[in-house]
mmCIF file of C-alpha atoms in Angstrom:
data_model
loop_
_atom_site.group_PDB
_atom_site.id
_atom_site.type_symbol
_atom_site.label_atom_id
_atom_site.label_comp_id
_atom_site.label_asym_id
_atom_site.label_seq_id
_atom_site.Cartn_x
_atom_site.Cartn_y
_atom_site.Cartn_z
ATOM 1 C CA UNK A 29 0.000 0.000 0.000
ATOM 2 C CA UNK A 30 2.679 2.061 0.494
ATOM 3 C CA UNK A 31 4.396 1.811 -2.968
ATOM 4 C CA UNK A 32 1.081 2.667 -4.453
ATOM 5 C CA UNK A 33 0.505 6.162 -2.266
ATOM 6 C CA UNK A 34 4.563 7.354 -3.267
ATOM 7 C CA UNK A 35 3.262 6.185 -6.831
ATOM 8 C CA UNK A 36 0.349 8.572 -6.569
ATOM 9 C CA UNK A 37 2.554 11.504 -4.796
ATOM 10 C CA UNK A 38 4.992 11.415 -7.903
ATOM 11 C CA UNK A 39 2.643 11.530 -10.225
ATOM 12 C CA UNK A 40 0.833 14.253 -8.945
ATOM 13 C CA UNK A 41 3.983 16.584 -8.326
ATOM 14 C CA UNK A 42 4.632 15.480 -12.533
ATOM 15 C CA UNK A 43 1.231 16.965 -12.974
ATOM 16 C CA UNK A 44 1.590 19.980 -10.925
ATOM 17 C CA UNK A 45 5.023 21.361 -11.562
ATOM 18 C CA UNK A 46 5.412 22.686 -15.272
ATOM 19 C CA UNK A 47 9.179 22.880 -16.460
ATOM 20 C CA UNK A 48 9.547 24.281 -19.999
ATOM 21 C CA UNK A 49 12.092 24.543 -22.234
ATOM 22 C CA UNK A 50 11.214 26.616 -25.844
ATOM 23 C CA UNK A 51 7.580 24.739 -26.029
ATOM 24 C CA UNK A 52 7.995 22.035 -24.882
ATOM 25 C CA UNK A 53 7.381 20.297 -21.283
ATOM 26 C CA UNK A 54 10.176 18.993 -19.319
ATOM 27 C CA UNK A 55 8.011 16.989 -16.798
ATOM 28 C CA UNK A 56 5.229 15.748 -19.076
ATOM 29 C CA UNK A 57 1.478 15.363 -17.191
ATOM 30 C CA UNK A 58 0.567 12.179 -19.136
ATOM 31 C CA UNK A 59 3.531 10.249 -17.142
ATOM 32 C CA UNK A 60 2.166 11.721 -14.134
ATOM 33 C CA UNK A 61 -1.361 10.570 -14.962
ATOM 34 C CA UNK A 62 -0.093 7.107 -15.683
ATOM 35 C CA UNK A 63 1.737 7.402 -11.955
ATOM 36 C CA UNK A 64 -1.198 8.076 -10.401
ATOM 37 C CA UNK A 65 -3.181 5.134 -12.323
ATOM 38 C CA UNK A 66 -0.645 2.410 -11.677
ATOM 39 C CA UNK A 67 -0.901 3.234 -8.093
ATOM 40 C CA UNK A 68 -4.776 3.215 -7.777
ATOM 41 C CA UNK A 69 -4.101 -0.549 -9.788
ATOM 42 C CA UNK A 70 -1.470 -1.367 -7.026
ATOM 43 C CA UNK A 71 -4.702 -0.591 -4.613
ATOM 44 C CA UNK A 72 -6.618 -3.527 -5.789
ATOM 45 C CA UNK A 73 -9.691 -2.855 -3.642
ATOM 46 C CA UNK A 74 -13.201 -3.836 -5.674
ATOM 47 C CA UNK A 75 -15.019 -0.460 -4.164
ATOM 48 C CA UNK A 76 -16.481 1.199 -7.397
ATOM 49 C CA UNK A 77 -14.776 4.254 -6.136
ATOM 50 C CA UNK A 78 -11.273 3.024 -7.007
ATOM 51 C CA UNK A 79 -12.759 1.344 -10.441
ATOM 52 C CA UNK A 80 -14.422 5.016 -11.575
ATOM 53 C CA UNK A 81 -10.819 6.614 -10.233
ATOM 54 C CA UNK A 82 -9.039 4.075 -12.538
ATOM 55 C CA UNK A 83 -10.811 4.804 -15.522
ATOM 56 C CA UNK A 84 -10.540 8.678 -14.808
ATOM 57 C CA UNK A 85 -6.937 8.491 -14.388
ATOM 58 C CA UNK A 86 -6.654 6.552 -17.618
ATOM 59 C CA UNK A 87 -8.597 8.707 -19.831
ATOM 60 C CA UNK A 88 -6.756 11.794 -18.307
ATOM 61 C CA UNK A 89 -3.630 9.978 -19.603
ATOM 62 C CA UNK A 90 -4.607 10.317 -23.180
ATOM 63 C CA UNK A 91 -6.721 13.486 -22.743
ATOM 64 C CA UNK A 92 -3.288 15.168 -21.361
ATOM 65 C CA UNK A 93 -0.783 14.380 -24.205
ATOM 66 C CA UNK A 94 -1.316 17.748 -26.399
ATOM 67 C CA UNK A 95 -0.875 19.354 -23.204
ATOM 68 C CA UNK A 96 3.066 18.467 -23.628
ATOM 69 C CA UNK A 97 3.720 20.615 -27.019
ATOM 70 C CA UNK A 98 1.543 23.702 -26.019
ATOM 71 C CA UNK A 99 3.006 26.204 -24.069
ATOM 72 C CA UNK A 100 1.094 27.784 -21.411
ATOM 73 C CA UNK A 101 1.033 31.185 -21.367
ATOM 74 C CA UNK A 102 1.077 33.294 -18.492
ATOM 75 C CA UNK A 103 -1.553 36.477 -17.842
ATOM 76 C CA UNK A 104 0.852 38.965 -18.184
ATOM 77 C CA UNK A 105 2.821 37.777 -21.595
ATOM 78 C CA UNK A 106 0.449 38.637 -23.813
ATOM 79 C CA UNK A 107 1.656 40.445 -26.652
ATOM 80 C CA UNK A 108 -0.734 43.269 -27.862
ATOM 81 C CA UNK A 109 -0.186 46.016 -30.947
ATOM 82 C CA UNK A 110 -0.861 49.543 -29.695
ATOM 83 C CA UNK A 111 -2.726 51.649 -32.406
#
């Protein structure tokens, strides 16, 4: 149980810290999605809590990979013409 909750911790500091260099992401969030779904697997308990939290974490996987090449932009680096 304990492997699983430091597999979970990684994977959500992956998700949380952004690191880029140019555009593109140092620490990507889909490895830290699959962290944090390999250790609700390494739960194995059959509550359908942990079964709809497996399937979450799995889609967020593949719903996070353009998230890698696009560059997030801060509020105040917007880039505007004066007229």
């Amino acid at each position: 149980m304990r492997e699983s909750f430091h597999k979970m911790f990684w994977g959500f500091l992956l998700i949380l810290v952004e690191i880029h260099i140019v555009a593109l992401d140092i620490l990507p969030d889909p490895a830290g999605y699959y962290l944090v779904f390999s250790g609700i697997v390494m739960l194995k308990k059959d509550s359908p809590a942990v079964a709809k939290a497996k399937y979450l974490a799995l889609g967020m996987v593949f719903l996070s990979i353009p998230a890698v090449f696009i560059q997030q932009n801060s509020m105040g680096s917007t880039c505007r013409k004066s007229v």
